[in-house]
Coordinates of C-alpha atoms and ligand atoms in Angstrom, one line a residue:
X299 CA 0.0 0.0 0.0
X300 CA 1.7 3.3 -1.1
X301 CA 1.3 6.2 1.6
X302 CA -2.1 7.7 0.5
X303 CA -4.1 4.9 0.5
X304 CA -2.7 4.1 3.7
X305 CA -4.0 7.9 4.6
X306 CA -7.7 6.7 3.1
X307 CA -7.7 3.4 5.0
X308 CA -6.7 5.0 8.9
X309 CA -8.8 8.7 8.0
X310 CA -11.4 8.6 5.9
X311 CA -12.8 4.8 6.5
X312 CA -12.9 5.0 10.0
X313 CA -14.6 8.9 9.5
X314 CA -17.0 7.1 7.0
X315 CA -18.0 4.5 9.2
X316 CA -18.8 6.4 11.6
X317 CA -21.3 9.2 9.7
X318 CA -22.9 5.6 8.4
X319 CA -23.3 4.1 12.0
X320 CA -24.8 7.6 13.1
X321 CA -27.3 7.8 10.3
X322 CA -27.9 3.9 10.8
X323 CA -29.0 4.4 14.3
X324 CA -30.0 8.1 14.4
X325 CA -32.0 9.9 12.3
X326 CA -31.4 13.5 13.1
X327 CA -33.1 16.6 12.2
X328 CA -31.8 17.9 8.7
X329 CA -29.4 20.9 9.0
X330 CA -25.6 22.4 9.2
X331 CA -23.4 22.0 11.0
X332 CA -21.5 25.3 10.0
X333 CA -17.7 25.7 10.6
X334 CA -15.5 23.2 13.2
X335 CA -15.9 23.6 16.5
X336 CA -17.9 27.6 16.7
X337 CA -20.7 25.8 14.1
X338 CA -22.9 28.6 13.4
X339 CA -22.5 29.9 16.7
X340 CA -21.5 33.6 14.8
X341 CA -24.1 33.7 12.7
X342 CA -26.6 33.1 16.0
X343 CA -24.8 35.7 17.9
X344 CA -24.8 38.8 14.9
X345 CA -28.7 38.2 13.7
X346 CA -29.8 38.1 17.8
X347 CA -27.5 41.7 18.6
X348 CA -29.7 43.6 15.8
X349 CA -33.0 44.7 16.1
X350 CA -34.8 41.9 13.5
X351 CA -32.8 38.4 14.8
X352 CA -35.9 36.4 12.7
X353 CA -33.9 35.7 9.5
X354 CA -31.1 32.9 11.2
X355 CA -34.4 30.8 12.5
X356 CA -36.6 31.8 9.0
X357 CA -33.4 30.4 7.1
X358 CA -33.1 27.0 8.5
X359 CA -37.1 26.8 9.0
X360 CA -37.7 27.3 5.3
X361 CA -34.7 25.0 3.8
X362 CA -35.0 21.8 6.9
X363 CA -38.7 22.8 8.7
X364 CA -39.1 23.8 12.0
X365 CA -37.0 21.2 14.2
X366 CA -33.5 21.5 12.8
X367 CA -29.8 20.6 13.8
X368 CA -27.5 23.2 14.0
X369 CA -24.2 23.7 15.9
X370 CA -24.2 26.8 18.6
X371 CA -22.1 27.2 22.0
X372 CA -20.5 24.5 21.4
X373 CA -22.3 21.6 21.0
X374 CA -24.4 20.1 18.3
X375 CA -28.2 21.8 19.2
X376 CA -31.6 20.6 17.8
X377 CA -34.0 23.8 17.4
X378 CA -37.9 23.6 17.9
X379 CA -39.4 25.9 16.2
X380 CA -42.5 23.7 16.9
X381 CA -45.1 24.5 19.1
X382 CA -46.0 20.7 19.6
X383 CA -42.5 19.8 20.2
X384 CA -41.6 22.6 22.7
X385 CA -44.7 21.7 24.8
X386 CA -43.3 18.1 23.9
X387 CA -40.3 19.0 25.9
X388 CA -41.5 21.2 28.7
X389 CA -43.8 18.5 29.8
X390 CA -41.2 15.6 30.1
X391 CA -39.3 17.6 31.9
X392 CA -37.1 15.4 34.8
X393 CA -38.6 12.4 32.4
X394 CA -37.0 12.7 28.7
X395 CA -35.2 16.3 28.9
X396 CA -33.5 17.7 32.2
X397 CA -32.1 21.6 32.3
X398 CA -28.7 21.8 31.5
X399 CA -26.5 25.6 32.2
X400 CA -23.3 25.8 31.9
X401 CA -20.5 25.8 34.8
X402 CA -19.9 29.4 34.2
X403 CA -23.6 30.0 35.5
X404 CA -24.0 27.1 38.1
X405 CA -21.2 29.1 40.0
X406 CA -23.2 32.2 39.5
X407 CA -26.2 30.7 41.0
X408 CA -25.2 28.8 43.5
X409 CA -25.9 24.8 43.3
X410 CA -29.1 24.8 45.4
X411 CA -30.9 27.0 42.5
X412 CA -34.4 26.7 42.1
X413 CA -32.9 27.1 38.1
X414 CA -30.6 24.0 38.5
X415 CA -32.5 21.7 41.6
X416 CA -34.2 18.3 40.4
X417 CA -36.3 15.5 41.4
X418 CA -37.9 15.9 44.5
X419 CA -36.3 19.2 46.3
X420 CA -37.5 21.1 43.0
X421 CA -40.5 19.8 42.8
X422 CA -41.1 20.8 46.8
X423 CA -39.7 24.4 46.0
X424 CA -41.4 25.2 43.0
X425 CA -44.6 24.3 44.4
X426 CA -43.6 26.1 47.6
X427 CA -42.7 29.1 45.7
X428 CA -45.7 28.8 43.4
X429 CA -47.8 29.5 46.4
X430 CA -46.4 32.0 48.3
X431 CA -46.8 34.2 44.7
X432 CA -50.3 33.0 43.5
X433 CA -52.9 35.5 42.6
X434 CA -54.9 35.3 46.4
X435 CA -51.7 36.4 48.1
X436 CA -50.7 38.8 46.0
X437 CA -54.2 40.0 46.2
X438 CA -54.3 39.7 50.4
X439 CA -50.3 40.7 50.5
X440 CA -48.3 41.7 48.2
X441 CA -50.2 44.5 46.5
X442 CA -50.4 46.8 48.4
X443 CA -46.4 46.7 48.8
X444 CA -46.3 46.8 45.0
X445 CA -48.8 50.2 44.8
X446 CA -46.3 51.4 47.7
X447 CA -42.9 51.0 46.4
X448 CA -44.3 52.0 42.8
X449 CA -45.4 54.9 43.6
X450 CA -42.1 56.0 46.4
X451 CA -39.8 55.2 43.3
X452 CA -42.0 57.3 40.7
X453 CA -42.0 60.6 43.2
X454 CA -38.3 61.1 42.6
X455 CA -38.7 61.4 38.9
X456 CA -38.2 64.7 36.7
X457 CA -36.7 65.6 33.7
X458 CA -34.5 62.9 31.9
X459 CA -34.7 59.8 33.2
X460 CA -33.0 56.3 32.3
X461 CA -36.3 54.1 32.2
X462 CA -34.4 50.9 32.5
X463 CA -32.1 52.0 35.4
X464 CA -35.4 53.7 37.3
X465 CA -37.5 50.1 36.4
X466 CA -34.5 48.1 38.2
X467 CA -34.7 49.8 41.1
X468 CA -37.7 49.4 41.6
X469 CA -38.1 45.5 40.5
X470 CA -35.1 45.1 43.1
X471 CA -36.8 47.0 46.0
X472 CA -40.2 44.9 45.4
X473 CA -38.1 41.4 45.4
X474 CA -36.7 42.6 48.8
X475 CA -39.8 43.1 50.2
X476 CA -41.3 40.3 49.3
X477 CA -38.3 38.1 50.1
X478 CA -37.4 39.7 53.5
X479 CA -39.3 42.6 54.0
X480 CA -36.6 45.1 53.4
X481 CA -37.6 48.7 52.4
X482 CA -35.1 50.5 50.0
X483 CA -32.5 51.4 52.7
X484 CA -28.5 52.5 52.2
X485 CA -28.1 48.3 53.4
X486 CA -30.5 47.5 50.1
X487 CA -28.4 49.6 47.9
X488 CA -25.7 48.4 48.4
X489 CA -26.7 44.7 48.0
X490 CA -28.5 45.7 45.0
X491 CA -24.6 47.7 43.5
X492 CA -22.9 43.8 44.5
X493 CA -25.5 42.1 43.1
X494 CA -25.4 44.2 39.4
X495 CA -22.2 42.8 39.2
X496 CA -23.1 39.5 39.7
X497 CA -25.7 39.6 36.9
X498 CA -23.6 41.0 34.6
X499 CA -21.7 38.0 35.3
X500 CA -24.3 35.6 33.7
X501 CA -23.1 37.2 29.9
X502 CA -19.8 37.4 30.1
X503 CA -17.1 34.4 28.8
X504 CA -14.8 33.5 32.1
X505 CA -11.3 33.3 31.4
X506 CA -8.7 31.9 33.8
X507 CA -6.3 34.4 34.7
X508 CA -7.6 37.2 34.0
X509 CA -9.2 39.2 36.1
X510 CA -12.5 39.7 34.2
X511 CA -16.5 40.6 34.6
X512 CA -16.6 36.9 35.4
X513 CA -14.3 37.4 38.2
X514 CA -15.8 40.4 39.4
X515 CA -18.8 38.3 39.7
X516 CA -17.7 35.3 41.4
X517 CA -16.5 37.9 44.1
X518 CA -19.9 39.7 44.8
X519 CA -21.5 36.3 44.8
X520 CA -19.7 35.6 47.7
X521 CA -20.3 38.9 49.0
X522 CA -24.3 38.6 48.4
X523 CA -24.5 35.6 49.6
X524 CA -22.4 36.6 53.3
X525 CA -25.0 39.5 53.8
X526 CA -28.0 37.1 52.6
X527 CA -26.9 34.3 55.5
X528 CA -26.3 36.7 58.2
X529 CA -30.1 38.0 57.7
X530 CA -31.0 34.3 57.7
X531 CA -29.6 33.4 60.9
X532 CA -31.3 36.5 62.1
X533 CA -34.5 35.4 61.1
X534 CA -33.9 32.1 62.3
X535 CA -33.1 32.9 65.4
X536 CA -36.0 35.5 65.7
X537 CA -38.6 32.5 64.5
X538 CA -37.6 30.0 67.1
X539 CA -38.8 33.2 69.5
X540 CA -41.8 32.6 67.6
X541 CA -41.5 36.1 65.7
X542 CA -42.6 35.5 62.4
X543 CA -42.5 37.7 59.4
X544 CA -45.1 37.3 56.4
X545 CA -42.5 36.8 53.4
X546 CA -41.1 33.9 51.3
X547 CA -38.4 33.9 54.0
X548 CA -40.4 33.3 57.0
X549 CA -42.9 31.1 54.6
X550 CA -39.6 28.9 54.2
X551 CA -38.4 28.7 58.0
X552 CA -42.4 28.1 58.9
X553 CA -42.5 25.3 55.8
X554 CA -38.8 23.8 57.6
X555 CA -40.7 22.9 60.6
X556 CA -42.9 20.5 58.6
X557 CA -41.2 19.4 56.2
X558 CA -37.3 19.4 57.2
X559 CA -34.5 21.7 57.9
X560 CA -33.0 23.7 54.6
X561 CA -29.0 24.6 55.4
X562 CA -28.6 28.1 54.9
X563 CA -27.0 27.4 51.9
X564 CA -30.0 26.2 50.1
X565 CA -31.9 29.0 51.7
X566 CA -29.3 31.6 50.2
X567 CA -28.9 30.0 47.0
X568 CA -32.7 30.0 46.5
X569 CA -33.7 33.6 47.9
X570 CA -30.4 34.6 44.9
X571 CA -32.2 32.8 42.4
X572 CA -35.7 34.7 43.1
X573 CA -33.4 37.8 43.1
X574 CA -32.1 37.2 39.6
X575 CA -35.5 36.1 38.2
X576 CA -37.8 38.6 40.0
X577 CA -35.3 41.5 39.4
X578 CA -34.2 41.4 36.0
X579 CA -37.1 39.9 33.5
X580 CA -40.0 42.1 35.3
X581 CA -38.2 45.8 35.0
X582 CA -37.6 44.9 31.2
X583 CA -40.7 44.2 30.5
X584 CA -41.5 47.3 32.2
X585 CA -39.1 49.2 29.6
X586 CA -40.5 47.2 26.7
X587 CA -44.0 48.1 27.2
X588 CA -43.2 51.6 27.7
X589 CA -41.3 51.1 24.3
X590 CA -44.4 50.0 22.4
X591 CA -46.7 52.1 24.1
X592 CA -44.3 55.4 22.8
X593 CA -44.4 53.8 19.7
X594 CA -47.6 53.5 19.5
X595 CA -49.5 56.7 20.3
X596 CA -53.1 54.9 19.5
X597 CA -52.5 52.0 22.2
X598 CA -50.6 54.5 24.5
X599 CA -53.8 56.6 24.5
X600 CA -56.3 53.8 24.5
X601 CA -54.2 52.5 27.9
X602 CA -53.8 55.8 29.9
X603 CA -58.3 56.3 29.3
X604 CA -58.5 52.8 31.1
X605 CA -55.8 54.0 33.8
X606 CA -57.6 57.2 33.9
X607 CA -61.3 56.0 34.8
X608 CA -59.9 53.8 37.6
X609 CA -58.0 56.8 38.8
X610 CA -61.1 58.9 38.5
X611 CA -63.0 56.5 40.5
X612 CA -60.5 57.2 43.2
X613 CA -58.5 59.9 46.0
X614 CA -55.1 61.3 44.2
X615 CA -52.8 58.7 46.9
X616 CA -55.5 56.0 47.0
X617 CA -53.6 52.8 46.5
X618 CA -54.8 50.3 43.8
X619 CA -56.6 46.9 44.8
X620 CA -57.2 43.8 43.3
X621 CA -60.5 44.8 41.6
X622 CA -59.0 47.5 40.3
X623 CA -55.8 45.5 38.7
X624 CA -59.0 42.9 37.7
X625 CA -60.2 46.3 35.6
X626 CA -57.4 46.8 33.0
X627 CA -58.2 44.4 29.7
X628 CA -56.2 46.4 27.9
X629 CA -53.3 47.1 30.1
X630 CA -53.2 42.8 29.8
X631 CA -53.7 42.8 26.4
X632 CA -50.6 45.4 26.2
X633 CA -48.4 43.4 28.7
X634 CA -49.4 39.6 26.3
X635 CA -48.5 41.9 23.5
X636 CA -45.1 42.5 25.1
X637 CA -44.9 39.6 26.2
X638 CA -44.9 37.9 22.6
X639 CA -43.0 40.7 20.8
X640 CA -39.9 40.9 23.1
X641 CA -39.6 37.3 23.9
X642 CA -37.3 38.3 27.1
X643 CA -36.8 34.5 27.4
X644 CA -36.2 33.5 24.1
X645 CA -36.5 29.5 24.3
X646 CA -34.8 27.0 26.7
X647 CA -32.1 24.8 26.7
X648 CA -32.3 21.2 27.7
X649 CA -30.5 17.7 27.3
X650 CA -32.1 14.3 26.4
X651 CA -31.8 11.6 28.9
X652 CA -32.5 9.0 26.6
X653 CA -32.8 8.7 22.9
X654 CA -36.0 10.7 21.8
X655 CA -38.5 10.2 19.3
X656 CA -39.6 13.5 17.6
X657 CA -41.5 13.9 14.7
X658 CA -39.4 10.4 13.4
X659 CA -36.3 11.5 14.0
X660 CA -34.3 10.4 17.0
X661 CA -32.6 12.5 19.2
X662 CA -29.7 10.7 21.0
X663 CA -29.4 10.4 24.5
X664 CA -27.4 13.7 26.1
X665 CA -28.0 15.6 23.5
X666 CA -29.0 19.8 23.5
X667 CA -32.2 20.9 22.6
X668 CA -33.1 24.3 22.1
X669 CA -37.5 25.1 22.7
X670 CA -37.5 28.7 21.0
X671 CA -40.3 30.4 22.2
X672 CA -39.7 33.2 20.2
X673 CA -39.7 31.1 16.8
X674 CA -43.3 30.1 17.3
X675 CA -44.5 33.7 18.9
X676 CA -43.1 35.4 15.7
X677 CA -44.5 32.9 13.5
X678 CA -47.6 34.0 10.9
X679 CA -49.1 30.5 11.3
X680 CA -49.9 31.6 14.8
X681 CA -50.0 35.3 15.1
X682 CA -51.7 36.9 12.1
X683 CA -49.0 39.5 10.8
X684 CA -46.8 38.1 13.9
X685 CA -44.0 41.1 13.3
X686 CA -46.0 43.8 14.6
X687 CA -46.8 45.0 18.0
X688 CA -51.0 44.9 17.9
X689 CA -52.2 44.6 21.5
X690 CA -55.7 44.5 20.1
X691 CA -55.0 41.0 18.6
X692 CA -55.9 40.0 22.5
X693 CA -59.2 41.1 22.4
X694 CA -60.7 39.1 19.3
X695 CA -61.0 35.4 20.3
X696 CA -58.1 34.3 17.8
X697 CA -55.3 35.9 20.2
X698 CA -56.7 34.4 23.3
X699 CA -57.2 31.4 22.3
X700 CA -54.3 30.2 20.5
X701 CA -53.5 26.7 21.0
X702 CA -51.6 25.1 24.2
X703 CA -48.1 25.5 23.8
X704 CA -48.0 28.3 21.4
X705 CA -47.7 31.3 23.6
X706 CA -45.5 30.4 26.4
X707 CA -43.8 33.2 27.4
X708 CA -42.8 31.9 30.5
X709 CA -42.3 28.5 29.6
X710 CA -44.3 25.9 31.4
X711 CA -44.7 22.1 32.7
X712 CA -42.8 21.9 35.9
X713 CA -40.7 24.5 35.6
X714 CA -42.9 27.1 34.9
X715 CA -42.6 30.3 36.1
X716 CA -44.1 30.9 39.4
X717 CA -43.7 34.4 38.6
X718 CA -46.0 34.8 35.9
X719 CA -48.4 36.7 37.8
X720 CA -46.7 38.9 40.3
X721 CA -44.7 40.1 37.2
X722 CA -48.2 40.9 35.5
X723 CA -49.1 42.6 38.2
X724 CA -46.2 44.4 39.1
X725 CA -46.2 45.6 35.5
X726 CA -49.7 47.0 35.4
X727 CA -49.0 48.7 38.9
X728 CA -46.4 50.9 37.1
X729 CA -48.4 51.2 34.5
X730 CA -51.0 53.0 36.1
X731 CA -49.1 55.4 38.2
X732 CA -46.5 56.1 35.3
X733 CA -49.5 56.9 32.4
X734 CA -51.7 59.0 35.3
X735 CA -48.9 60.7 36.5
X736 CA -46.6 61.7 33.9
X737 CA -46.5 62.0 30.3
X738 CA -43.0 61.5 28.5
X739 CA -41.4 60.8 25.4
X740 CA -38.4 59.1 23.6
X741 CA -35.0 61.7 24.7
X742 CA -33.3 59.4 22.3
X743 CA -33.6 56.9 19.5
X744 CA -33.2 53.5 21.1
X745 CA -32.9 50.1 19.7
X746 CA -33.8 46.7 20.8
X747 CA -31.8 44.2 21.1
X748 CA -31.8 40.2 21.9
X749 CA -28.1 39.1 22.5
X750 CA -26.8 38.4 25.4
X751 CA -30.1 39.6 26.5
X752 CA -33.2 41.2 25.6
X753 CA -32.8 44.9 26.3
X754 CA -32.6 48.1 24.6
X755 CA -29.1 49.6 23.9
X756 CA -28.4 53.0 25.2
X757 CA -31.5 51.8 28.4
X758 CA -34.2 53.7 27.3
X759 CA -33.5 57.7 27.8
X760 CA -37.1 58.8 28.0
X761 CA -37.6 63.4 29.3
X762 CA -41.3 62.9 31.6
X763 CA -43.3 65.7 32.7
X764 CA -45.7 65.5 36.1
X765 CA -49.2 65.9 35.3
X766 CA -50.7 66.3 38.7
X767 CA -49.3 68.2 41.5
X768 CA -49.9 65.4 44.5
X769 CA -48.4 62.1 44.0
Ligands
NAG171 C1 -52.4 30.2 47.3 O1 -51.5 29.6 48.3 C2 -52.0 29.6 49.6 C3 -50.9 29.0 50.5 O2 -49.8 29.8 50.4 C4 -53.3 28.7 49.6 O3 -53.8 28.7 50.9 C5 -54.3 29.3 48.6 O4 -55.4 28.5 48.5 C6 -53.7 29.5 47.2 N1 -54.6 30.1 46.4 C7 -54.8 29.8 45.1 C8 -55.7 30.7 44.3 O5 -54.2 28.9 44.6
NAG172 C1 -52.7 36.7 28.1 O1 -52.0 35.5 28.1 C2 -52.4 34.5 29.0 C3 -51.5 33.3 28.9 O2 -50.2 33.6 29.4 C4 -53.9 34.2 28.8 O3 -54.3 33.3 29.9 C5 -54.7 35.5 28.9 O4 -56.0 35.2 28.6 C6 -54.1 36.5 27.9 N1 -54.8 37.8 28.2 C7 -55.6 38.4 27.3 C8 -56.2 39.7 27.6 O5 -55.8 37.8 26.2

């Protein structure tokens, strides 16, 4: 055998082989793979930082159909753009698919994560947490806090403001609260500077050796989570006196008593990972909406007439109630409408835990696959003219009653977000007070963006004006 062939029979044969075995066993989704190693991880990365990311998805849907392979972070992926499919996967979750982050954001979190838990302690938490934020004790609890905080964050306005910087603020104070009862206090804002850092953490790349955001991070972790364990032991030590406070904190040492101690670790780790979803999601969708509404002077003014007659219907400081928030149609339709256009959680990421049967193909066992959310919310078939913002699409029976699994904008099956509501209703709060008291417009063009996260670039500049003298 001269040299080459000897070349074909150790490379190529072996190389062959093994594409046949794969095919023989596996039928994957159709798609590319794009270059070695970064696959078409570029191409993901430049279509999400601009303001229409839909082409990289409306690419690969029109030449392989909506559940794909492609190559991003990584790792070989297979994309859902199928409603069917990503309802598929959020309801075997812990059975067929289990959530999979990288080490970079486990460290971030902290291992005790509601994000990252499984089996049993997640399904205990979730649940725990699903009903310590469901729709009577917000009503009972937590909104009047919400009207409270609100409105102490909205006085302080004038002139320019940054809309996402003001929206954080007050997302943060309202987790607080309901976490541990803290009012915005020089202790709060100081937590609240550590913990920026730590969420800017969550989209940078960590390098060894260098002392990067990543680093940065780590550090006020650690910092967070020292000041978040000495208010634990505190509370601990206050509820064995019997003192107990009404917030998730003192729901959790009450819920330890029957049903087993939590280290203070996995009381930490959890109270962060509220922190990072309560705090982060909610005040963008605050931004977003305000976005839209400015954009769109018809909904804007249809919006601030239903804020206005509930207003009317009460003093100039009278905090809102539950009927009230139950009066607002609109205002929902608005905040779906947001919800679908900005798609602040684009999709999930999960790994197979067996081989997979999806639409015939077969996904082997430890694979990724990606649920886009976002794929099927901008998708005509679903949404009539599913580009533009049209809150009104909510009211005709077509937007409401689209089929399960095809508006999920905060995912669902057992990890669904036991947010959903408090964030609805945090939203509409600062709704109302922002529309009846000031007006405002754009002080600068901003764009939206969707990499590394859904967010606008230069943090919405917006110039308000009061419109009533008592706030
Ligand atoms: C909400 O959770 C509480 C327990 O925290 C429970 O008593 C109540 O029935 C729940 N309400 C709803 C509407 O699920
Ligand atoms: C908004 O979406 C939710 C599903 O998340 C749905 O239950 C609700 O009816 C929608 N609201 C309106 C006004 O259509």
């Amino acid at each position: 055998m001269d040299y080459y062939t000897l070349l074909t029979v150790i490379i190529i044969l072996p190389l062959t082989l093994l594409l046949f075995r794969r095919r023989r066993n596996h039928l994957l989704p159709p798609g590319n793979y794009g270059l070695p190693l970064i696959g078409e991880t570029l191409q993901l990365i430049s279509a999400y930082k601009t303001e229409n990311p839909e082409p990289f998805v409306d690419e690969r849907v029109a030449r392989f159909g909506p559940v794909f392979t492609t190559h991003i972070f990584g790792e070989a992926t297979i994309f859902s753009a199928d409603p069917d499919v990503n309802r598929y996967i959020l309801q075997n979750e812990g059975k067929l698919f289990e959530c999979s982050y990288p080490g970079s954001i486990s460290n971030l979190l902290g291992k005790h994560s509601l994000l990252l838990m499984k089996g049993s302690l997640h399904k205990r938490m979730h649940s725990f947490t699903m009903s310590f934020v469901n729709s009577s004790i917000i009503r009972d609890h937590l909104l009047v806090d919400i009207d409270r905080l609100v409105r102490f964050f909205l006085a302080s306005w004038s002139d320019r403001v940054l809309l996402m910087e003001e929206a954080k603020k007050i997302t943060f104070a309202l987790t607080m609260k309901q976490l541990m009862s803290f009012d915005p206090c020089d202790w709060t804002e100081s937590l609240r500077k550590e913990y920026l850092l730590v969420i800017e953490g969550f989209f940078t790349i960590p390098l060894p050796f260098f002392p990067t955001a990543y680093n940065r991070a780590i550090k006020a972790r650690t910092k967070v989570a020292e000041a978040l364990t000495l208010v634990v032991r505190e509370r601990r030590k206050e509820s064995e006196q019997g003192e107990r406070k009404d917030d998730i904190l003192g729901a959790l040492l009450k819920e330890e008593v029957e049903g087993g101690r939590f280290s203070d670790e996995v009381i930490v780790d959890f109270l962060v990972s509220l922190l990072v979803a309560g705090y982060e999601t909610t005040s963008t969708l605050m931004t977003l909406a305000v976005k839209f509404l400015t954009e769109n002077p018809l909904a804007l003014a249809q919006l601030k007439s239903e804020q206005e007659n509930i207003r009317a219907l009460k003093g100039d400081n009278e905090a809102l109630v539950w009927a009230d928030y139950k009066s607002m149609p609109f205002t929902q339709c608005v905040i779906n409408e947001t919800l679908r256009v900005s798609n602040l959680i684009g999709g999930i990421f999960r790994r197979t835990t067996s081989d997979v049967q999806i639409r015939g193909y077969t996904i082997p066992k430890g694979w990724k696959v990606f649920a886009s959310f976002r794929a099927v919310h901008m998708d005509d078939q679903h949404f009539k003219d599913a580009r533009s913002f049209n809150p009104w699409r909510w009211q005709s029976d077509t937007g409401s009653t689209c089929s399960p699994g095809v508006f999920s904008p905060f995912g669902g099956g057992p990890r669904l977000c036991p947010g959903y509501e408090i964030a609805r209703v945090s939203v509409s709060v600062f709704l109302h007070h922002l529309v009846t008291k000031y007006s405002w417009e754009a002080a600068e063009e901003d764009k939206l963006v969707f990499f590394p996260t859904t967010r606008t670039q230069k943090r919405m500049p917006i110039n308000v004006k009061r419109r009533v003298a008592s706030m």
